[in-house]
PDB file of C-alpha atoms in Angstrom:
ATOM      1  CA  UNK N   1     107.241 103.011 114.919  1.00 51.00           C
ATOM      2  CA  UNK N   2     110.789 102.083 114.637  1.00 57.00           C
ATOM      3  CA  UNK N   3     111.659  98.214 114.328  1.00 68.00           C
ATOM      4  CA  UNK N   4     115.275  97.297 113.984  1.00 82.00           C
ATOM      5  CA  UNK N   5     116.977  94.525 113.363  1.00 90.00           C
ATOM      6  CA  UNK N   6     119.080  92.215 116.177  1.00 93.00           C
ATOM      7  CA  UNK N   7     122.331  90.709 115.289  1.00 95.00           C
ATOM      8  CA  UNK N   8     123.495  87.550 116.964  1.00 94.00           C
ATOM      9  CA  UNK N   9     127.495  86.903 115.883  1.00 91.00           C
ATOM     10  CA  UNK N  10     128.966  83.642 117.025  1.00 87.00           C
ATOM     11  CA  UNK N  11     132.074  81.616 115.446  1.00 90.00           C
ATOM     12  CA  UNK N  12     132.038  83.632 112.587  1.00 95.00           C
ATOM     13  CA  UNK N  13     128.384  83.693 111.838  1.00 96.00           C
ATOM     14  CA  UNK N  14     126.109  86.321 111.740  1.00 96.00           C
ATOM     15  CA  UNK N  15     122.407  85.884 112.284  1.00 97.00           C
ATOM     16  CA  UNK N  16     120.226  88.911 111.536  1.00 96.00           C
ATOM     17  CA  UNK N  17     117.095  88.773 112.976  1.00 96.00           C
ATOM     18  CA  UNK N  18     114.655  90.840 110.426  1.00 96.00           C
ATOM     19  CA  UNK N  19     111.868  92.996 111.419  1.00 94.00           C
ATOM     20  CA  UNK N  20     107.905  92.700 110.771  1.00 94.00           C
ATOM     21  CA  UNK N  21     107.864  94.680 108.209  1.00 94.00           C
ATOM     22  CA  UNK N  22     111.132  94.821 105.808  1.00 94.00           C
ATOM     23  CA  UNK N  23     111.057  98.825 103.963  1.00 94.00           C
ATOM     24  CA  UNK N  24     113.178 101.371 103.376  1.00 94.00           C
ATOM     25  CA  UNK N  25     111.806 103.255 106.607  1.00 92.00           C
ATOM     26  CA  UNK N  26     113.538 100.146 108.521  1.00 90.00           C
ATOM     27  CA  UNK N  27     116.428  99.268 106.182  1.00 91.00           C
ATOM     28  CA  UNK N  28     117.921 102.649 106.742  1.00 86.00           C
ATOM     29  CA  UNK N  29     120.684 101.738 109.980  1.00 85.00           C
ATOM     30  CA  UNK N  30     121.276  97.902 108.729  1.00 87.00           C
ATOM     31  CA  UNK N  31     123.984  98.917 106.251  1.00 84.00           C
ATOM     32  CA  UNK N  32     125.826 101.148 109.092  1.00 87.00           C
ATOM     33  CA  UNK N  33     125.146  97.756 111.823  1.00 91.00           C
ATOM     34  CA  UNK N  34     126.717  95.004 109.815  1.00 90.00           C
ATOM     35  CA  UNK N  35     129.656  97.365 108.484  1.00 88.00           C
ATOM     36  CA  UNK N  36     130.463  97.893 111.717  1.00 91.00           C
ATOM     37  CA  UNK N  37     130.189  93.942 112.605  1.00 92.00           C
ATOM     38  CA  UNK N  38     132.061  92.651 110.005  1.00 90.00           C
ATOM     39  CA  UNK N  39     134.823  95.236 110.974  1.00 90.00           C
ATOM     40  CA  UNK N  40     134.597  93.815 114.443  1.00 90.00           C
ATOM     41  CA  UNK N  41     134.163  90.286 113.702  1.00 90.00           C
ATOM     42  CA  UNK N  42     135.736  88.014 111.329  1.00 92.00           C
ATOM     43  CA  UNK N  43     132.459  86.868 109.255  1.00 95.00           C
ATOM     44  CA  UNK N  44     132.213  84.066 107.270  1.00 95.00           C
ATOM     45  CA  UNK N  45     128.613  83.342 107.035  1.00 97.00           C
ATOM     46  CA  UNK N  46     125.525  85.946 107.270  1.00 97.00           C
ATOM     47  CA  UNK N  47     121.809  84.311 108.300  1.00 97.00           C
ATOM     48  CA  UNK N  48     118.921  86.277 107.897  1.00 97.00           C
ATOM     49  CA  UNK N  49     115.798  85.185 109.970  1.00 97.00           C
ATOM     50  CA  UNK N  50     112.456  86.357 107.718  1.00 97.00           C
ATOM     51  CA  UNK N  51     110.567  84.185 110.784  1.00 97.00           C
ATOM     52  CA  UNK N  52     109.121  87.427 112.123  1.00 95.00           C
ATOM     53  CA  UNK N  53     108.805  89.379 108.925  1.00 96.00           C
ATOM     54  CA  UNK N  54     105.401  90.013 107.032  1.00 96.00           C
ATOM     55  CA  UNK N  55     106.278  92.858 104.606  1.00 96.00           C
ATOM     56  CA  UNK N  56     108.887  93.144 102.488  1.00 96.00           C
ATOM     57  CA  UNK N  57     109.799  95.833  98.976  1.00 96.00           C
ATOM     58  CA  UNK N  58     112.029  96.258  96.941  1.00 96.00           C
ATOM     59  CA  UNK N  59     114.500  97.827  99.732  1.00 94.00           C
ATOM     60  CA  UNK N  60     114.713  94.723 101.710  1.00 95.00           C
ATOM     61  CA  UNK N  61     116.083  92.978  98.393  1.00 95.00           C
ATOM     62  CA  UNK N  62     118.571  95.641  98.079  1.00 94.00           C
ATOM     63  CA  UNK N  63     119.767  94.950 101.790  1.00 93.00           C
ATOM     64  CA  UNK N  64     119.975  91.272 100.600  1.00 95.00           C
ATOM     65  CA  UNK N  65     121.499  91.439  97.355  1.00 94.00           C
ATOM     66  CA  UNK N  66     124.523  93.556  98.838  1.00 93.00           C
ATOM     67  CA  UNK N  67     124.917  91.512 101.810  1.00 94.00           C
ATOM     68  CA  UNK N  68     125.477  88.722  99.241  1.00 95.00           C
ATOM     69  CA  UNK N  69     128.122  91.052  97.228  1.00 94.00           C
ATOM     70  CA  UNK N  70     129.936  91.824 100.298  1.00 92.00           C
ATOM     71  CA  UNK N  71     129.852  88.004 101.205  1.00 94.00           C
ATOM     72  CA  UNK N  72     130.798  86.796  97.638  1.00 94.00           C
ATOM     73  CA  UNK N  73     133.524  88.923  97.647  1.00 93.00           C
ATOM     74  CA  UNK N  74     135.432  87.586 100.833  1.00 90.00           C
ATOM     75  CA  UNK N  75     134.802  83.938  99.835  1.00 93.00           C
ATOM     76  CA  UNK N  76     131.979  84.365 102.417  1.00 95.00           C
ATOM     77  CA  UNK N  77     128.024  82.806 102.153  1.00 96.00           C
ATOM     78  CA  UNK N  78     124.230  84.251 102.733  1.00 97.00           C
ATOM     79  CA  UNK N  79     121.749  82.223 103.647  1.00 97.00           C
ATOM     80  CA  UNK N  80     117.840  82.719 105.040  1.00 98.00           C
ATOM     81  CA  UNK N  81     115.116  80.709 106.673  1.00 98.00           C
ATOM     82  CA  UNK N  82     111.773  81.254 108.091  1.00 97.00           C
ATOM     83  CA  UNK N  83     110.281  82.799 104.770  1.00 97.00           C
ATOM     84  CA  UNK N  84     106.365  82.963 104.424  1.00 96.00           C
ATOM     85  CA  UNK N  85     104.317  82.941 101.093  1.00 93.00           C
ATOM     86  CA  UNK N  86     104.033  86.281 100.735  1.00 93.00           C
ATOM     87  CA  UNK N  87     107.992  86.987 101.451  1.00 96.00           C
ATOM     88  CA  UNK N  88     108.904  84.105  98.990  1.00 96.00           C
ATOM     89  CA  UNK N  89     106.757  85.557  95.873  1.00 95.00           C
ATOM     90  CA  UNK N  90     108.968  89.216  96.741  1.00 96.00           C
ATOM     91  CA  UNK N  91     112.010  87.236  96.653  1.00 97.00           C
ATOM     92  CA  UNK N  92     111.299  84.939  93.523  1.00 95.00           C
ATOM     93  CA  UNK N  93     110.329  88.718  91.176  1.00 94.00           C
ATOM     94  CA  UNK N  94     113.714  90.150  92.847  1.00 94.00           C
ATOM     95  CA  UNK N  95     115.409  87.089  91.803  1.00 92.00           C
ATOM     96  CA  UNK N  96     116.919  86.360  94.939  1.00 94.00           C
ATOM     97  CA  UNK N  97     115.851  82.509  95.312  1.00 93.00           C
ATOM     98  CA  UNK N  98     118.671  82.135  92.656  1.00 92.00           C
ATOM     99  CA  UNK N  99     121.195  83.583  94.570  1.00 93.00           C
ATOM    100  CA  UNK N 100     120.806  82.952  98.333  1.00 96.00           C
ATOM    101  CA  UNK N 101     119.528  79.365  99.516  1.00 95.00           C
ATOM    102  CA  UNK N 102     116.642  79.470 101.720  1.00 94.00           C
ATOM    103  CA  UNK N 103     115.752  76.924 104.204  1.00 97.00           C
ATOM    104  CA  UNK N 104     113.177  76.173 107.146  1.00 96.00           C
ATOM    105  CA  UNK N 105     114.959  76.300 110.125  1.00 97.00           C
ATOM    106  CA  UNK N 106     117.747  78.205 111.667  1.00 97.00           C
ATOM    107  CA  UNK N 107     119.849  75.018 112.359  1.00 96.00           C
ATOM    108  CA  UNK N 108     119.753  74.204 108.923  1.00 97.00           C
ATOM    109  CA  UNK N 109     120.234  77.364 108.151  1.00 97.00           C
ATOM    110  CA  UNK N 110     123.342  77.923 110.233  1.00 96.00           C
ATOM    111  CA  UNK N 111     124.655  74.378 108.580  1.00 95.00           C
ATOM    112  CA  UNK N 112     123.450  74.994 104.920  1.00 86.00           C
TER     113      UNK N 112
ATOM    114  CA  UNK K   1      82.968 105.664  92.378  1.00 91.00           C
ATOM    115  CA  UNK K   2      84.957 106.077  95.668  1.00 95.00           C
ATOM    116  CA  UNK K   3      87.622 108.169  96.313  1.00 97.00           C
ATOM    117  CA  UNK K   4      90.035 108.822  98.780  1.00 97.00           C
ATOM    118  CA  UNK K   5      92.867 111.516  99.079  1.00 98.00           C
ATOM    119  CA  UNK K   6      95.904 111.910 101.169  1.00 97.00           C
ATOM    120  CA  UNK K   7      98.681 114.587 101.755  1.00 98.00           C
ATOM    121  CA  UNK K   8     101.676 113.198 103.424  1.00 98.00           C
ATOM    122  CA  UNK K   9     105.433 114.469 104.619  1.00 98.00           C
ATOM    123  CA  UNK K  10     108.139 112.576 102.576  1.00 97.00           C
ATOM    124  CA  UNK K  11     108.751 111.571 105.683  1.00 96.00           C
ATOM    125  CA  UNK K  12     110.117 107.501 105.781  1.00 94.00           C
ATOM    126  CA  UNK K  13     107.886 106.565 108.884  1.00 94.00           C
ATOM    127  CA  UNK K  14     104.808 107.047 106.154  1.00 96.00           C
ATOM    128  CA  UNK K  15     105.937 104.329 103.938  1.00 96.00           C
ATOM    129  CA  UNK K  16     104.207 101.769 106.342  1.00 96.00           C
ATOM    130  CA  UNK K  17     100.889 104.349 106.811  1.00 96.00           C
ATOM    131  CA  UNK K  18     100.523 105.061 103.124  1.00 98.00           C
ATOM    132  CA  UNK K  19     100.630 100.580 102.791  1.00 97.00           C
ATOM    133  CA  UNK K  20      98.114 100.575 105.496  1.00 97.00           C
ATOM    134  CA  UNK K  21      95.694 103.061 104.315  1.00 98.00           C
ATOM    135  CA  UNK K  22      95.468 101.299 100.676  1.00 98.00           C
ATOM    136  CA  UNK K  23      95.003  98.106 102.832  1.00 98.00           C
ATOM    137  CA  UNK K  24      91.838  99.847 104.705  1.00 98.00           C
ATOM    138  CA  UNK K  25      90.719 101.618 101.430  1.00 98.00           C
ATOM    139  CA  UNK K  26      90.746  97.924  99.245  1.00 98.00           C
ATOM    140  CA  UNK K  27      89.334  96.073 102.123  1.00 97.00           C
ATOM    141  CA  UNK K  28      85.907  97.116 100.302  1.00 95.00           C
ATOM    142  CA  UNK K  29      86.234  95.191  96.876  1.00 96.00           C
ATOM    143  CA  UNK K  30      86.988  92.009  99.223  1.00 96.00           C
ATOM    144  CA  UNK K  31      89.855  91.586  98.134  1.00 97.00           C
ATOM    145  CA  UNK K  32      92.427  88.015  99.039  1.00 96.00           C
ATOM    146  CA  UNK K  33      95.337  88.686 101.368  1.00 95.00           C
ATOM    147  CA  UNK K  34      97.701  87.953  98.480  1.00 95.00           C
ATOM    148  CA  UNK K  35      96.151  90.934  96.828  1.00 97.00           C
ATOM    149  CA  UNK K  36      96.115  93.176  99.401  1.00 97.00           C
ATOM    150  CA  UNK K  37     100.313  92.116  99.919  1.00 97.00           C
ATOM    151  CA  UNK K  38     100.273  92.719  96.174  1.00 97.00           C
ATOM    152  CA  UNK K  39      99.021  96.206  96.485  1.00 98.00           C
ATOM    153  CA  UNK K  40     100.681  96.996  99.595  1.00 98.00           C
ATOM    154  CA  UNK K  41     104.165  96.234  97.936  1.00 98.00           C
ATOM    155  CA  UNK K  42     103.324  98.861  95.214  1.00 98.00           C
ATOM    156  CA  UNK K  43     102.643 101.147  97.108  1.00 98.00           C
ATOM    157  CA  UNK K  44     105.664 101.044  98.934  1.00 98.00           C
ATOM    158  CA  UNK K  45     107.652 100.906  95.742  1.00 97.00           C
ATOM    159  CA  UNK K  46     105.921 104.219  94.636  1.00 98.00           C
ATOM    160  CA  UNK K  47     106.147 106.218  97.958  1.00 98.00           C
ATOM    161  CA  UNK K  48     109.462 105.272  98.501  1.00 96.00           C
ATOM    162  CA  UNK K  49     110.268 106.442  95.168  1.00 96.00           C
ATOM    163  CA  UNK K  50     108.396 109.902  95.902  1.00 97.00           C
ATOM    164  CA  UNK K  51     110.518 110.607  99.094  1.00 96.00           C
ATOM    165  CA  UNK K  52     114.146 109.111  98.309  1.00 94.00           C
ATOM    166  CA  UNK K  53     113.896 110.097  94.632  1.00 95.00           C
ATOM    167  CA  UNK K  54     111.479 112.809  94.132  1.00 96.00           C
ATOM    168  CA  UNK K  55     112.178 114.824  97.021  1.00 97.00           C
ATOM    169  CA  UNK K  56     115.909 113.532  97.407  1.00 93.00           C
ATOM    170  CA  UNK K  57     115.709 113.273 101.297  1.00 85.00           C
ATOM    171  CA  UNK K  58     114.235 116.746 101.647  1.00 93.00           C
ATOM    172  CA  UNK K  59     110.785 117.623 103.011  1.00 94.00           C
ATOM    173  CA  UNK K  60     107.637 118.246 100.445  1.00 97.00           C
ATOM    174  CA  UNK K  61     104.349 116.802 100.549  1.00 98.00           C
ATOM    175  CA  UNK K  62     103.287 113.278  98.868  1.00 98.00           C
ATOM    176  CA  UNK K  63      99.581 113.327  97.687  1.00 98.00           C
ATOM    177  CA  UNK K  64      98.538 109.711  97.262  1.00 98.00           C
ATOM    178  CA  UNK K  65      94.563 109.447  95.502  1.00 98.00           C
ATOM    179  CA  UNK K  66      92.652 106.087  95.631  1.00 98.00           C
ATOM    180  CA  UNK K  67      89.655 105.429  93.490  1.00 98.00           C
ATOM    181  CA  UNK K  68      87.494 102.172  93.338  1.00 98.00           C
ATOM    182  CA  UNK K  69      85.481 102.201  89.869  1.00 97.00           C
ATOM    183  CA  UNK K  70      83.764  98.389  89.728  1.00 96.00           C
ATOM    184  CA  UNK K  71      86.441  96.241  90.627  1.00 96.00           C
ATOM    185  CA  UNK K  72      89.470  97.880  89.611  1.00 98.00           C
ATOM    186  CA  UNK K  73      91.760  99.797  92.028  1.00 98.00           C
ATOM    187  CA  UNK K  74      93.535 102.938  91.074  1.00 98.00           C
ATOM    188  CA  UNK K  75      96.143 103.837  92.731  1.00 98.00           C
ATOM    189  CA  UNK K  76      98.016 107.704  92.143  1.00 98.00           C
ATOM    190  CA  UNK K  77     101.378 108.799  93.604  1.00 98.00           C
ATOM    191  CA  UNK K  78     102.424 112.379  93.137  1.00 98.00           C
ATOM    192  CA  UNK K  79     105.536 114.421  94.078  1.00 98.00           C
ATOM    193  CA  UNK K  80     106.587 117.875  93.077  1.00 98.00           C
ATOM    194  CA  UNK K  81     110.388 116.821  93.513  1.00 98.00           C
ATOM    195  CA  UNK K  82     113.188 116.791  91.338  1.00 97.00           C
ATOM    196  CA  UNK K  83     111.564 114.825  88.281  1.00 97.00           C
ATOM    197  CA  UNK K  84     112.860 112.295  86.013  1.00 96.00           C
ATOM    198  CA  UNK K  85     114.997 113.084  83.414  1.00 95.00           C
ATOM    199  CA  UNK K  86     114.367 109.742  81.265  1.00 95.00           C
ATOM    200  CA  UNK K  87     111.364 107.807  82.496  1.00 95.00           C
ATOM    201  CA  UNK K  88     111.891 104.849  80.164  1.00 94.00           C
ATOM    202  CA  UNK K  89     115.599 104.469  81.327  1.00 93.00           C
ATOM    203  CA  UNK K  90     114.826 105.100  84.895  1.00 94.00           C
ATOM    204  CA  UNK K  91     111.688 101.785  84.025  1.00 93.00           C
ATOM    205  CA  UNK K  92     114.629  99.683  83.418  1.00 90.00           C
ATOM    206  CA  UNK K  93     115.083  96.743  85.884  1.00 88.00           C
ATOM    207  CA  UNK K  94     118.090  96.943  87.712  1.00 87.00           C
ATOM    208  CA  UNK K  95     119.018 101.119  87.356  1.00 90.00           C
ATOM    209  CA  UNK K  96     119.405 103.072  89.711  1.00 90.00           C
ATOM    210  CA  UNK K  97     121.152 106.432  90.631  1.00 88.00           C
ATOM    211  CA  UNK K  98     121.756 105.232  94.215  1.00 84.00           C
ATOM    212  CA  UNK K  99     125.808 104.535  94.713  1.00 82.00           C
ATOM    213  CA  UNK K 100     125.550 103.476  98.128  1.00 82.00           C
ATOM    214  CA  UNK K 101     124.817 100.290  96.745  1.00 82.00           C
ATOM    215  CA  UNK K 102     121.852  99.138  99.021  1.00 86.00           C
ATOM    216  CA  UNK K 103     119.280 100.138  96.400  1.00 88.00           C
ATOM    217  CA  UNK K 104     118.079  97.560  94.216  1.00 88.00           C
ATOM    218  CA  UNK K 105     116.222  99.588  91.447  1.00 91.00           C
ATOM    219  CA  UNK K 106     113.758  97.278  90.920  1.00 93.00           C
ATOM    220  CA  UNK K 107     110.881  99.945  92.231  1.00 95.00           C
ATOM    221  CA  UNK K 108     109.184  99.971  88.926  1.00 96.00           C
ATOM    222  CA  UNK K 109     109.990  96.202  88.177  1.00 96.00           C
ATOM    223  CA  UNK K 110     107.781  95.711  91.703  1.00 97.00           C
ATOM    224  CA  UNK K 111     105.137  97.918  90.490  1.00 98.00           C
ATOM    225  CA  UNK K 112     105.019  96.421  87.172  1.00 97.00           C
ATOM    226  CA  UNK K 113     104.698  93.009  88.968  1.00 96.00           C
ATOM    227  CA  UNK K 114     102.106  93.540  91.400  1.00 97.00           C
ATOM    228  CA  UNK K 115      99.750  95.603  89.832  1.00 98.00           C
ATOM    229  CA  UNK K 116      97.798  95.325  85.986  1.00 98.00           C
ATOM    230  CA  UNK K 117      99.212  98.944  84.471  1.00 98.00           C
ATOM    231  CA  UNK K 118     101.657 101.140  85.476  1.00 98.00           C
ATOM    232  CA  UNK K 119     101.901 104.557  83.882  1.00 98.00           C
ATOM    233  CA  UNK K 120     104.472 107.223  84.799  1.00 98.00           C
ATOM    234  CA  UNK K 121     104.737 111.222  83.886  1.00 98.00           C
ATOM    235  CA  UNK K 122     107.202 112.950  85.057  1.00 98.00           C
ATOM    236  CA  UNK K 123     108.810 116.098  84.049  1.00 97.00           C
ATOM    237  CA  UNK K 124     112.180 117.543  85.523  1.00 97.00           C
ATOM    238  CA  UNK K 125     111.861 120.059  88.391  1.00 97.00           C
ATOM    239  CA  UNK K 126     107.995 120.239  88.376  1.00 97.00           C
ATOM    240  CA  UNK K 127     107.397 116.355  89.607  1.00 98.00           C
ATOM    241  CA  UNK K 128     106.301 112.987  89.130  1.00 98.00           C
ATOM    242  CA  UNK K 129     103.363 111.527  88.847  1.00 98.00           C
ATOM    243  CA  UNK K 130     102.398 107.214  89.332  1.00 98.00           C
ATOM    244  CA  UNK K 131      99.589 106.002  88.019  1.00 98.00           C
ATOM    245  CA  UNK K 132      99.180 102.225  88.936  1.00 98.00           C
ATOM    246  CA  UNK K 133      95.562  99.894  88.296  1.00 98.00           C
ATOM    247  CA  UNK K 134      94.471  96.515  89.304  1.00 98.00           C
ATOM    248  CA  UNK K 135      91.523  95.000  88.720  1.00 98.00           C
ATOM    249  CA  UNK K 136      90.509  93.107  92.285  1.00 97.00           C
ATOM    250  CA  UNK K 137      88.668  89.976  92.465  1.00 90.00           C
ATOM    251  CA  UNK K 138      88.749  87.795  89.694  1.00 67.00           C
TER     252      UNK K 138
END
């Protein structure tokens, strides 16, 4: 079973909606999807939404970290919300907490 | 001592049935949920590894064995891919051969992290071999 991700792009934000379970298996269109968004779209700001997600390796920090390159490198931001216990501990070891603030809802999210 | 073995395509869609297996296997020491997450990440690491690595994106067969000895869990991922070339290098957190950029080579970092031992014996063009433990329960 296939899950993929939904995008929702508004004023130059781009909230990706993350699937149940984050692996390579799922990871594998994401890079294609937000190229082709942020050629569309003028992006300032990516959100990802970890509400629904359970699972996630050492490919869904790879989809993360260069999300954050990308962003870093047009002046851009990444930020996340909606992260359980499990999903926090994989994003402490992959030393992502340093780089991308988290935060519990999408509003504050969108604002942070 | 239990065992359980497994052939599998290097086919992605098994990523999340190799995970769930394990899950099913473990369920018998008792383990907690955190580590059955633990586990589960592991074995993603390693599988992933098998197929993207291993077998490059082509098709060959992924054994995965599962033993239960007292309370510790051992987990073994073979492929008869590629090989690595230098095990200790590819160990190192952070490397990677991937250039498209979305990899994050920390596969053996995760391993490392979420289980006790790791071991790993590979030899070029015959296939590697991932030998991960973790005592359950303590």
């Amino acid at each position: 079973m296939t899950e993929t991700f939904t995008y929702e792009a508004r004023d130059q934000i781009l909230v990706i909606h993350l699937p149940k379970e984050l692996d390579h298996h799922n990871c594998r269109n994401l890079r294609y999807e937000t190229d082709l968004l942020f050629s569309e779209n003028y992006i300032r700001k990516v959100v990802f939404d970890f509400s629904r997600t359970e699972f996630m390796d050492s490919s869904g920090i790879g989809v993360l970290l260069n999300r954050y390159k990308q962003m870093a490198r047009s002046g851009g931001s990444v930020t996340l919300y909606g992260v359980r216990e499990q999903i926090a501990r994989v994003l402490a070891i992959g030393g992502v907490t340093r780089l991308i603030a988290h935060f519990d809802t999408k509003e504050a999210a969108i604002a942070g | 001592m239990q065992r359980f073995h497994m052939e599998m395509e290097s086919l992605s869609e098994n990523e999340e049935f190799a995970r769930v297996v394990t899950a099913v296997f473990m369920s018998r020491l008792d383990p907690t949920l955190e580590e059955i997450e633990d586990v589960k990440t592991a074995v993603s690491e390693a599988v992933t590894n098998a197929e993207i690595h291993g077998y490059a994106g082509k098709q060959g067969i992924i054994e995965m064995d599962l033993e239960i000895e007292g309370q510790e869990l051992t987990i073994q991922v073979k492929d008869c891919g590629r090989g690595i070339e230098n095990v200790e290098k590819a160990m190192e957190p952070l490397f990677t051969t991937d250039r498209s950029g979305e990899r994050s080579g920390m596969g053996f970092s995760f391993m490392e992290a979420f289980m006790d031992e790791l071991e790993v014996k590979s030899e070029v063009g015959k296939g590697t071999l991932v030998i991960m433990k973790k005592r359950i329960g303590r």
